mmCIF file of N, CA and C in Angstrom:
data_model
loop_
_atom_site.group_PDB
_atom_site.id
_atom_site.type_symbol
_atom_site.label_atom_id
_atom_site.label_comp_id
_atom_site.label_asym_id
_atom_site.label_seq_id
_atom_site.Cartn_x
_atom_site.Cartn_y
_atom_site.Cartn_z
ATOM 1 N N UNK L 291 0.980 -0.666 0.252
ATOM 2 C CA UNK L 291 -0.264 -0.379 0.450
ATOM 3 C C UNK L 291 0.258 0.882 0.106
ATOM 4 N N UNK L 292 0.745 2.059 -0.229
ATOM 5 C CA UNK L 292 1.339 3.992 -1.245
ATOM 6 C C UNK L 292 0.637 4.498 0.083
ATOM 7 N N UNK L 293 1.465 5.476 0.506
ATOM 8 C CA UNK L 293 1.609 6.402 1.828
ATOM 9 C C UNK L 293 0.711 7.348 1.592
ATOM 10 N N UNK L 294 0.496 7.760 0.287
ATOM 11 C CA UNK L 294 -0.223 8.680 -0.069
ATOM 12 C C UNK L 294 -2.502 8.094 -0.427
ATOM 13 N N UNK L 295 -2.189 7.097 -0.555
ATOM 14 C CA UNK L 295 -3.794 6.222 -0.656
ATOM 15 C C UNK L 295 -4.166 6.449 1.087
ATOM 16 N N UNK L 296 -3.832 7.211 2.099
ATOM 17 C CA UNK L 296 -4.717 7.367 3.096
ATOM 18 C C UNK L 296 -4.513 8.873 3.952
ATOM 19 N N UNK L 297 -4.525 9.181 2.449
ATOM 20 C CA UNK L 297 -4.163 11.000 2.864
ATOM 21 C C UNK L 297 -5.609 11.597 2.822
ATOM 22 N N UNK L 298 -6.193 12.495 3.528
ATOM 23 C CA UNK L 298 -6.943 13.602 2.943
ATOM 24 C C UNK L 298 -6.531 13.661 2.611
ATOM 25 N N UNK L 299 -7.342 14.546 2.399
ATOM 26 C CA UNK L 299 -7.219 16.320 1.833
ATOM 27 C C UNK L 299 -7.462 17.527 3.018
ATOM 28 N N UNK L 300 -6.605 18.541 2.502
ATOM 29 C CA UNK L 300 -6.627 19.834 3.802
ATOM 30 C C UNK L 300 -8.444 20.525 3.854
ATOM 31 N N UNK L 301 -8.739 20.771 4.315
ATOM 32 C CA UNK L 301 -10.365 21.352 4.352
ATOM 33 C C UNK L 301 -10.107 22.921 3.754
ATOM 34 N N UNK L 302 -10.812 23.037 3.154
ATOM 35 C CA UNK L 302 -11.161 24.533 3.169
ATOM 36 C C UNK L 302 -10.196 25.405 3.668
ATOM 37 N N UNK L 303 -10.108 27.138 3.239
ATOM 38 C CA UNK L 303 -9.548 28.110 4.612
ATOM 39 C C UNK L 303 -11.037 28.513 4.813
ATOM 40 N N UNK L 304 -10.734 28.641 6.539
ATOM 41 C CA UNK L 304 -12.292 29.645 6.923
ATOM 42 C C UNK L 304 -13.158 30.064 6.113
ATOM 43 N N UNK L 305 -12.688 31.534 5.657
ATOM 44 C CA UNK L 305 -13.081 32.391 4.913
ATOM 45 C C UNK L 305 -13.228 32.278 3.583
ATOM 46 N N UNK L 306 -13.112 30.439 2.761
ATOM 47 C CA UNK L 306 -13.710 30.623 1.471
ATOM 48 C C UNK L 306 -15.313 30.316 1.571
ATOM 49 N N UNK L 307 -16.376 30.784 0.528
ATOM 50 C CA UNK L 307 -17.455 30.105 0.631
ATOM 51 C C UNK L 307 -17.422 29.041 -0.519
ATOM 52 N N UNK L 308 -18.370 28.546 -0.171
ATOM 53 C CA UNK L 308 -18.523 27.047 -0.248
ATOM 54 C C UNK L 308 -19.197 27.340 -1.749
ATOM 55 N N UNK L 309 -19.249 25.612 -2.525
ATOM 56 C CA UNK L 309 -18.941 26.157 -3.823
ATOM 57 C C UNK L 309 -20.337 26.412 -4.164
ATOM 58 N N UNK L 310 -21.819 25.746 -3.784
ATOM 59 C CA UNK L 310 -23.481 25.730 -3.298
ATOM 60 C C UNK L 310 -23.015 26.984 -3.721
ATOM 61 N N UNK L 311 -22.600 28.060 -2.379
ATOM 62 C CA UNK L 311 -22.732 29.448 -2.220
ATOM 63 C C UNK L 311 -22.137 30.491 -3.793
ATOM 64 N N UNK L 312 -21.398 29.537 -4.462
ATOM 65 C CA UNK L 312 -20.883 30.845 -5.256
ATOM 66 C C UNK L 312 -21.148 30.525 -6.231
ATOM 67 N N UNK L 313 -21.898 29.144 -6.778
ATOM 68 C CA UNK L 313 -23.354 29.212 -7.964
ATOM 69 C C UNK L 313 -24.474 29.436 -7.254
ATOM 70 N N UNK L 314 -24.423 29.860 -6.957
ATOM 71 C CA UNK L 314 -26.265 30.504 -5.933
ATOM 72 C C UNK L 314 -26.009 32.055 -6.460
ATOM 73 N N UNK L 315 -24.956 32.341 -5.979
ATOM 74 C CA UNK L 315 -24.450 33.470 -6.240
ATOM 75 C C UNK L 315 -24.572 34.282 -8.254
ATOM 76 N N UNK L 316 -23.755 33.190 -8.644
ATOM 77 C CA UNK L 316 -23.973 32.902 -10.384
ATOM 78 C C UNK L 316 -25.056 32.849 -10.693
ATOM 79 N N UNK L 317 -25.906 32.361 -9.988
ATOM 80 C CA UNK L 317 -27.633 32.630 -10.635
ATOM 81 C C UNK L 317 -28.052 33.780 -10.153
ATOM 82 N N UNK L 318 -27.653 34.006 -9.024
ATOM 83 C CA UNK L 318 -28.811 35.542 -9.028
ATOM 84 C C UNK L 318 -27.876 36.260 -10.086
ATOM 85 N N UNK L 319 -26.403 36.602 -9.711
ATOM 86 C CA UNK L 319 -26.098 38.328 -10.946
ATOM 87 C C UNK L 319 -26.768 37.547 -12.844
ATOM 88 N N UNK L 320 -26.409 35.847 -13.267
ATOM 89 C CA UNK L 320 -27.373 35.780 -14.470
ATOM 90 C C UNK L 320 -28.818 35.785 -14.346
ATOM 91 N N UNK L 321 -29.901 35.414 -12.842
ATOM 92 C CA UNK L 321 -30.723 36.015 -13.246
ATOM 93 C C UNK L 321 -31.391 37.096 -13.887
ATOM 94 N N UNK L 322 -30.946 38.135 -12.979
ATOM 95 C CA UNK L 322 -31.065 39.895 -13.109
ATOM 96 C C UNK L 322 -31.693 40.137 -15.060
ATOM 97 N N UNK L 323 -30.544 39.354 -15.999
ATOM 98 C CA UNK L 323 -30.913 39.347 -17.778
ATOM 99 C C UNK L 323 -32.122 39.075 -16.725
ATOM 100 N N UNK L 324 -33.207 38.263 -16.908
ATOM 101 C CA UNK L 324 -33.747 37.635 -17.518
ATOM 102 C C UNK L 324 -35.239 38.717 -15.946
ATOM 103 N N UNK L 325 -34.924 38.155 -15.140
ATOM 104 C CA UNK L 325 -36.187 38.711 -14.464
ATOM 105 C C UNK L 325 -36.253 40.119 -13.529
ATOM 106 N N UNK L 326 -34.440 40.861 -13.442
ATOM 107 C CA UNK L 326 -34.697 41.474 -13.135
ATOM 108 C C UNK L 326 -34.235 41.900 -11.245
ATOM 109 N N UNK L 327 -34.724 43.424 -11.265
ATOM 110 C CA UNK L 327 -34.031 42.839 -9.327
ATOM 111 C C UNK L 327 -34.883 41.051 -8.334
ATOM 112 N N UNK L 328 -35.753 41.498 -8.619
ATOM 113 C CA UNK L 328 -36.456 40.479 -8.079
ATOM 114 C C UNK L 328 -34.988 38.938 -7.218
ATOM 115 N N UNK L 329 -34.936 38.868 -8.309
ATOM 116 C CA UNK L 329 -34.084 37.320 -7.704
ATOM 117 C C UNK L 329 -32.801 37.866 -6.339
ATOM 118 N N UNK L 330 -32.202 39.235 -7.509
ATOM 119 C CA UNK L 330 -31.939 39.898 -5.870
ATOM 120 C C UNK L 330 -32.542 39.956 -4.986
ATOM 121 N N UNK L 331 -33.173 40.943 -4.615
ATOM 122 C CA UNK L 331 -33.907 41.527 -3.705
ATOM 123 C C UNK L 331 -33.758 40.273 -2.832
ATOM 124 N N UNK L 332 -34.736 39.356 -3.927
ATOM 125 C CA UNK L 332 -35.412 37.891 -2.042
ATOM 126 C C UNK L 332 -34.042 37.402 -1.664
ATOM 127 N N UNK L 333 -32.859 37.308 -3.352
ATOM 128 C CA UNK L 333 -31.924 36.605 -1.996
ATOM 129 C C UNK L 333 -31.172 37.269 -1.376
ATOM 130 N N UNK L 334 -31.156 38.452 -1.480
ATOM 131 C CA UNK L 334 -30.200 39.353 -0.205
ATOM 132 C C UNK L 334 -31.154 39.992 0.838
ATOM 133 N N UNK L 335 -32.601 39.802 1.011
ATOM 134 C CA UNK L 335 -33.672 39.426 2.074
ATOM 135 C C UNK L 335 -33.500 38.514 2.947
ATOM 136 N N UNK L 336 -33.387 36.925 2.093
ATOM 137 C CA UNK L 336 -33.664 36.123 2.897
ATOM 138 C C UNK L 336 -32.123 35.511 4.064
ATOM 139 N N UNK L 337 -30.763 35.824 3.713
ATOM 140 C CA UNK L 337 -29.700 36.530 4.357
ATOM 141 C C UNK L 337 -28.572 37.573 4.519
ATOM 142 N N UNK L 338 -29.322 38.517 5.104
ATOM 143 C CA UNK L 338 -28.717 39.611 5.119
ATOM 144 C C UNK L 338 -28.222 39.412 6.422
ATOM 145 N N UNK L 339 -29.228 38.268 7.517
ATOM 146 C CA UNK L 339 -28.830 38.249 9.033
ATOM 147 C C UNK L 339 -27.697 36.550 8.573
ATOM 148 N N UNK L 340 -27.397 36.329 7.931
ATOM 149 C CA UNK L 340 -26.463 35.784 8.279
ATOM 150 C C UNK L 340 -25.810 34.987 7.750
ATOM 151 N N UNK L 341 -24.330 35.473 9.212
ATOM 152 C CA UNK L 341 -23.119 35.298 8.491
ATOM 153 C C UNK L 341 -22.592 34.492 8.089
ATOM 154 N N UNK L 342 -23.384 33.335 7.882
ATOM 155 C CA UNK L 342 -22.328 32.286 6.797
ATOM 156 C C UNK L 342 -22.406 32.696 5.505
ATOM 157 N N UNK L 343 -23.122 33.080 5.614
ATOM 158 C CA UNK L 343 -23.873 33.650 4.262
ATOM 159 C C UNK L 343 -23.898 34.627 3.705
ATOM 160 N N UNK L 344 -22.174 35.596 4.190
ATOM 161 C CA UNK L 344 -21.782 36.890 3.413
ATOM 162 C C UNK L 344 -21.400 36.799 2.431
ATOM 163 N N UNK L 345 -20.786 35.856 2.145
ATOM 164 C CA UNK L 345 -20.422 35.779 0.212
ATOM 165 C C UNK L 345 -22.030 36.097 -0.371
ATOM 166 N N UNK L 346 -22.856 35.442 -0.295
ATOM 167 C CA UNK L 346 -24.496 35.095 -1.245
ATOM 168 C C UNK L 346 -24.449 36.637 -0.746
ATOM 169 N N UNK L 347 -24.328 38.098 -0.048
ATOM 170 C CA UNK L 347 -25.304 39.035 0.228
ATOM 171 C C UNK L 347 -24.627 39.315 -0.246
ATOM 172 N N UNK L 348 -23.286 39.814 -0.119
ATOM 173 C CA UNK L 348 -21.910 40.735 -1.099
ATOM 174 C C UNK L 348 -23.069 40.588 -1.752
ATOM 175 N N UNK L 349 -22.802 39.863 -2.801
ATOM 176 C CA UNK L 349 -23.748 39.032 -4.584
ATOM 177 C C UNK L 349 -23.945 39.540 -4.326
ATOM 178 N N UNK L 350 -25.778 38.949 -4.394
ATOM 179 C CA UNK L 350 -26.799 39.578 -4.101
ATOM 180 C C UNK L 350 -27.260 41.119 -3.748
ATOM 181 N N UNK L 351 -26.620 41.811 -3.042
ATOM 182 C CA UNK L 351 -26.320 43.055 -2.963
ATOM 183 C C UNK L 351 -26.071 43.813 -3.865
ATOM 184 N N UNK L 352 -24.763 43.255 -4.503
ATOM 185 C CA UNK L 352 -24.456 44.044 -5.485
ATOM 186 C C UNK L 352 -25.566 43.921 -6.260
ATOM 187 N N UNK L 353 -25.778 42.922 -7.347
ATOM 188 C CA UNK L 353 -26.467 43.438 -8.346
ATOM 189 C C UNK L 353 -27.790 42.898 -7.915
ATOM 190 N N UNK L 354 -28.363 43.269 -6.222
ATOM 191 C CA UNK L 354 -29.476 44.826 -6.666
ATOM 192 C C UNK L 354 -29.437 45.578 -6.920
ATOM 193 N N UNK L 355 -28.074 45.557 -6.418
ATOM 194 C CA UNK L 355 -27.626 47.585 -6.570
ATOM 195 C C UNK L 355 -28.241 47.769 -8.308
ATOM 196 N N UNK L 356 -27.118 47.208 -8.863
ATOM 197 C CA UNK L 356 -27.441 47.096 -10.485
ATOM 198 C C UNK L 356 -27.899 47.257 -10.740
ATOM 199 N N UNK L 357 -29.194 46.106 -10.128
ATOM 200 C CA UNK L 357 -30.766 46.058 -11.452
ATOM 201 C C UNK L 357 -31.352 47.581 -11.068
ATOM 202 N N UNK L 358 -30.782 47.583 -9.872
ATOM 203 C CA UNK L 358 -31.530 49.070 -9.823
ATOM 204 C C UNK L 358 -30.653 50.399 -10.242
ATOM 205 N N UNK L 359 -29.946 49.942 -10.087
ATOM 206 C CA UNK L 359 -29.286 51.355 -11.611
ATOM 207 C C UNK L 359 -30.487 51.081 -12.351
ATOM 208 N N UNK L 360 -29.821 49.828 -13.578
ATOM 209 C CA UNK L 360 -30.075 49.820 -15.134
ATOM 210 C C UNK L 360 -32.646 50.319 -14.722
ATOM 211 N N UNK L 361 -32.981 50.054 -13.890
ATOM 212 C CA UNK L 361 -34.007 49.757 -14.004
ATOM 213 C C UNK L 361 -34.181 51.864 -13.875
ATOM 214 N N UNK L 362 -33.639 52.754 -13.245
ATOM 215 C CA UNK L 362 -33.634 53.626 -13.518
ATOM 216 C C UNK L 362 -32.459 54.196 -14.550
ATOM 217 N N UNK L 363 -32.323 53.810 -15.034
ATOM 218 C CA UNK L 363 -31.702 54.565 -16.747
ATOM 219 C C UNK L 363 -32.464 52.945 -17.943
ATOM 220 N N UNK L 364 -33.430 52.891 -17.944
ATOM 221 C CA UNK L 364 -34.867 52.480 -18.854
ATOM 222 C C UNK L 364 -35.506 53.319 -18.369
ATOM 223 N N UNK L 365 -35.911 53.784 -17.334
ATOM 224 C CA UNK L 365 -36.716 54.632 -16.604
ATOM 225 C C UNK L 365 -36.521 55.897 -17.878
ATOM 226 N N UNK L 366 -35.622 56.585 -17.856
ATOM 227 C CA UNK L 366 -34.384 58.016 -18.058
ATOM 228 C C UNK L 366 -34.872 57.526 -20.061
ATOM 229 N N UNK L 367 -34.712 56.288 -20.083
ATOM 230 C CA UNK L 367 -34.312 55.889 -21.258
ATOM 231 C C UNK L 367 -35.223 55.709 -22.352
ATOM 232 N N UNK L 368 -36.941 55.053 -21.113
ATOM 233 C CA UNK L 368 -38.454 55.716 -21.650
ATOM 234 C C UNK L 368 -38.793 56.858 -21.937
ATOM 235 N N UNK L 369 -38.389 57.640 -21.240
ATOM 236 C CA UNK L 369 -38.838 59.264 -20.726
ATOM 237 C C UNK L 369 -38.150 60.470 -21.815
ATOM 238 N N UNK L 370 -36.606 59.058 -23.088
ATOM 239 C CA UNK L 370 -36.548 60.449 -24.126
ATOM 240 C C UNK L 370 -36.530 59.724 -25.449
ATOM 241 N N UNK L 371 -37.214 58.675 -24.848
ATOM 242 C CA UNK L 371 -37.869 57.608 -26.468
ATOM 243 C C UNK L 371 -39.189 58.854 -27.303
ATOM 244 N N UNK L 372 -38.957 60.160 -26.507
ATOM 245 C CA UNK L 372 -39.711 60.677 -27.569
ATOM 246 C C UNK L 372 -38.741 61.493 -28.709
ATOM 247 N N UNK L 373 -37.054 61.790 -28.025
ATOM 248 C CA UNK L 373 -36.940 62.654 -28.695
ATOM 249 C C UNK L 373 -35.647 61.745 -30.011
ATOM 250 N N UNK L 374 -36.516 60.663 -29.407
ATOM 251 C CA UNK L 374 -35.273 59.091 -30.041
ATOM 252 C C UNK L 374 -34.283 58.664 -29.579
ATOM 253 N N UNK L 375 -33.484 59.283 -29.323
ATOM 254 C CA UNK L 375 -32.352 59.573 -28.217
ATOM 255 C C UNK L 375 -32.644 58.104 -27.565
ATOM 256 N N UNK L 376 -33.863 57.595 -26.588
ATOM 257 C CA UNK L 376 -34.090 56.961 -25.565
ATOM 258 C C UNK L 376 -33.742 54.939 -26.161
ATOM 259 N N UNK L 377 -34.192 55.449 -27.298
ATOM 260 C CA UNK L 377 -33.637 54.294 -27.882
ATOM 261 C C UNK L 377 -32.286 53.511 -27.643
ATOM 262 N N UNK L 378 -31.784 55.174 -28.213
ATOM 263 C CA UNK L 378 -30.781 54.052 -28.374
ATOM 264 C C UNK L 378 -30.116 54.046 -26.406
ATOM 265 N N UNK L 379 -30.147 54.380 -26.109
ATOM 266 C CA UNK L 379 -29.634 54.320 -24.164
ATOM 267 C C UNK L 379 -30.393 53.485 -24.089
ATOM 268 N N UNK L 380 -31.484 53.187 -24.032
ATOM 269 C CA UNK L 380 -31.637 51.520 -23.664
ATOM 270 C C UNK L 380 -31.562 50.703 -23.684
ATOM 271 N N UNK L 381 -31.257 50.549 -25.756
ATOM 272 C CA UNK L 381 -30.408 49.075 -25.698
ATOM 273 C C UNK L 381 -29.011 49.083 -25.615
ATOM 274 N N UNK L 382 -28.486 50.501 -25.588
ATOM 275 C CA UNK L 382 -27.389 49.982 -24.660
ATOM 276 C C UNK L 382 -27.181 49.800 -23.038
ATOM 277 N N UNK L 383 -27.745 50.181 -22.029
ATOM 278 C CA UNK L 383 -28.181 49.964 -21.048
ATOM 279 C C UNK L 383 -28.209 48.395 -20.887
ATOM 280 N N UNK L 384 -29.028 47.794 -22.678
ATOM 281 C CA UNK L 384 -29.291 47.236 -22.286
ATOM 282 C C UNK L 384 -28.531 45.345 -22.253
ATOM 283 N N UNK L 385 -27.443 45.773 -23.770
ATOM 284 C CA UNK L 385 -26.401 45.328 -23.592
ATOM 285 C C UNK L 385 -25.258 45.872 -22.172
ATOM 286 N N UNK L 386 -25.492 46.224 -21.732
ATOM 287 C CA UNK L 386 -24.309 46.648 -20.850
ATOM 288 C C UNK L 386 -25.113 45.630 -19.836
ATOM 289 N N UNK L 387 -26.373 45.833 -19.597
ATOM 290 C CA UNK L 387 -26.540 44.780 -18.161
ATOM 291 C C UNK L 387 -26.329 42.993 -18.741
ATOM 292 N N UNK L 388 -26.159 43.181 -19.657
ATOM 293 C CA UNK L 388 -26.870 41.565 -19.956
ATOM 294 C C UNK L 388 -24.704 41.246 -19.823
ATOM 295 N N UNK L 389 -24.278 42.159 -20.819
ATOM 296 C CA UNK L 389 -22.100 41.930 -20.512
ATOM 297 C C UNK L 389 -21.749 42.124 -18.870
ATOM 298 N N UNK L 390 -21.887 42.242 -18.404
ATOM 299 C CA UNK L 390 -21.814 43.587 -16.926
ATOM 300 C C UNK L 390 -22.112 41.764 -16.165
ATOM 301 N N UNK L 391 -23.894 41.479 -15.956
ATOM 302 C CA UNK L 391 -24.157 40.549 -15.393
ATOM 303 C C UNK L 391 -23.498 38.943 -16.138
ATOM 304 N N UNK L 392 -22.439 38.751 -17.479
ATOM 305 C CA UNK L 392 -22.357 37.792 -16.927
ATOM 306 C C UNK L 392 -20.649 37.681 -16.748
ATOM 307 N N UNK L 393 -20.166 38.585 -16.469
ATOM 308 C CA UNK L 393 -18.387 38.819 -16.768
ATOM 309 C C UNK L 393 -19.110 38.526 -14.252
ATOM 310 N N UNK L 394 -20.316 39.321 -13.946
ATOM 311 C CA UNK L 394 -20.309 38.702 -12.659
ATOM 312 C C UNK L 394 -20.448 37.940 -12.242
ATOM 313 N N UNK L 395 -21.511 36.945 -13.317
ATOM 314 C CA UNK L 395 -22.379 35.848 -13.001
ATOM 315 C C UNK L 395 -20.602 34.527 -13.137
ATOM 316 N N UNK L 396 -19.248 35.099 -13.706
ATOM 317 C CA UNK L 396 -18.782 33.866 -13.901
ATOM 318 C C UNK L 396 -16.960 34.289 -13.042
ATOM 319 N N UNK L 397 -17.608 35.649 -12.044
ATOM 320 C CA UNK L 397 -16.496 35.739 -11.018
ATOM 321 C C UNK L 397 -16.595 34.897 -9.510
ATOM 322 N N UNK L 398 -18.527 35.798 -9.728
ATOM 323 C CA UNK L 398 -18.706 34.706 -9.002
ATOM 324 C C UNK L 398 -19.250 33.274 -8.662
ATOM 325 N N UNK L 399 -18.872 32.979 -9.434
ATOM 326 C CA UNK L 399 -18.253 30.984 -9.556
ATOM 327 C C UNK L 399 -17.306 30.449 -9.169
ATOM 328 N N UNK L 400 -16.166 31.662 -9.643
ATOM 329 C CA UNK L 400 -15.024 31.588 -8.791
ATOM 330 C C UNK L 400 -15.044 32.021 -7.944
ATOM 331 N N UNK L 401 -15.730 32.827 -6.476
ATOM 332 C CA UNK L 401 -14.858 32.818 -5.834
ATOM 333 C C UNK L 401 -15.061 34.499 -4.892
ATOM 334 N N UNK L 402 -15.367 35.408 -6.002
ATOM 335 C CA UNK L 402 -14.326 36.131 -6.340
ATOM 336 C C UNK L 402 -16.272 37.353 -6.382
ATOM 337 N N UNK L 403 -16.346 38.240 -5.760
ATOM 338 C CA UNK L 403 -16.696 39.850 -5.401
ATOM 339 C C UNK L 403 -16.447 40.519 -6.360
ATOM 340 N N UNK L 404 -17.673 40.182 -7.835
ATOM 341 C CA UNK L 404 -17.677 41.386 -8.855
ATOM 342 C C UNK L 404 -18.065 42.495 -8.299
ATOM 343 N N UNK L 405 -17.460 43.920 -8.349
ATOM 344 C CA UNK L 405 -17.814 45.594 -8.257
ATOM 345 C C UNK L 405 -18.544 45.842 -9.724
ATOM 346 N N UNK L 406 -19.874 45.824 -9.716
ATOM 347 C CA UNK L 406 -20.439 46.679 -10.846
ATOM 348 C C UNK L 406 -19.524 48.393 -10.860
ATOM 349 N N UNK L 407 -19.306 48.571 -12.616
ATOM 350 C CA UNK L 407 -19.218 49.728 -12.815
ATOM 351 C C UNK L 407 -20.370 50.795 -12.910
ATOM 352 N N UNK L 408 -19.700 51.822 -13.159
ATOM 353 C CA UNK L 408 -20.435 53.128 -12.378
ATOM 354 C C UNK L 408 -23.082 52.250 -11.853
ATOM 355 N N UNK L 409 -22.435 51.777 -11.206
ATOM 356 C CA UNK L 409 -23.762 51.712 -9.974
ATOM 357 C C UNK L 409 -23.349 52.444 -8.930
ATOM 358 N N UNK L 410 -25.450 52.920 -8.458
ATOM 359 C CA UNK L 410 -25.343 53.238 -7.564
ATOM 360 C C UNK L 410 -25.845 52.344 -6.613
ATOM 361 N N UNK L 411 -25.157 53.085 -5.371
ATOM 362 C CA UNK L 411 -25.441 51.766 -4.535
ATOM 363 C C UNK L 411 -26.382 52.622 -3.492
ATOM 364 N N UNK L 412 -27.090 51.565 -3.585
ATOM 365 C CA UNK L 412 -28.240 51.931 -2.550
ATOM 366 C C UNK L 412 -28.445 51.541 -1.938
ATOM 367 N N UNK L 413 -28.342 49.802 -1.602
ATOM 368 C CA UNK L 413 -28.133 49.437 -0.605
ATOM 369 C C UNK L 413 -26.192 49.389 -0.240
ATOM 370 N N UNK L 414 -26.267 49.602 0.759
ATOM 371 C CA UNK L 414 -25.104 49.743 2.295
ATOM 372 C C UNK L 414 -25.149 48.490 2.738
#
């Protein structure tokens, strides 16, 4: 028998998020593409008082802030559609929302917290 067969792998670091939390955080970011701010809001409200879910809470809060910022941009774009520039700003905001949500989802899956650029941080 070899010496390597009876060894167990070392435990993960104490502050490392669980892989389930990584997957859920990724889904929270990606859900913003189709469902807007609803899923990040629910995940943040459910997990905000649980210290063991700090990674998931932080990602949910970041996704919620970004989706609320996008909602404001969509509203302003809707008003600007009267002068036709709103169609361009709406399309640009939608493309940016999809791209940044994918980038944030990939980062969350790796265990990193992604900070969206140009986001109004309403939830602190």
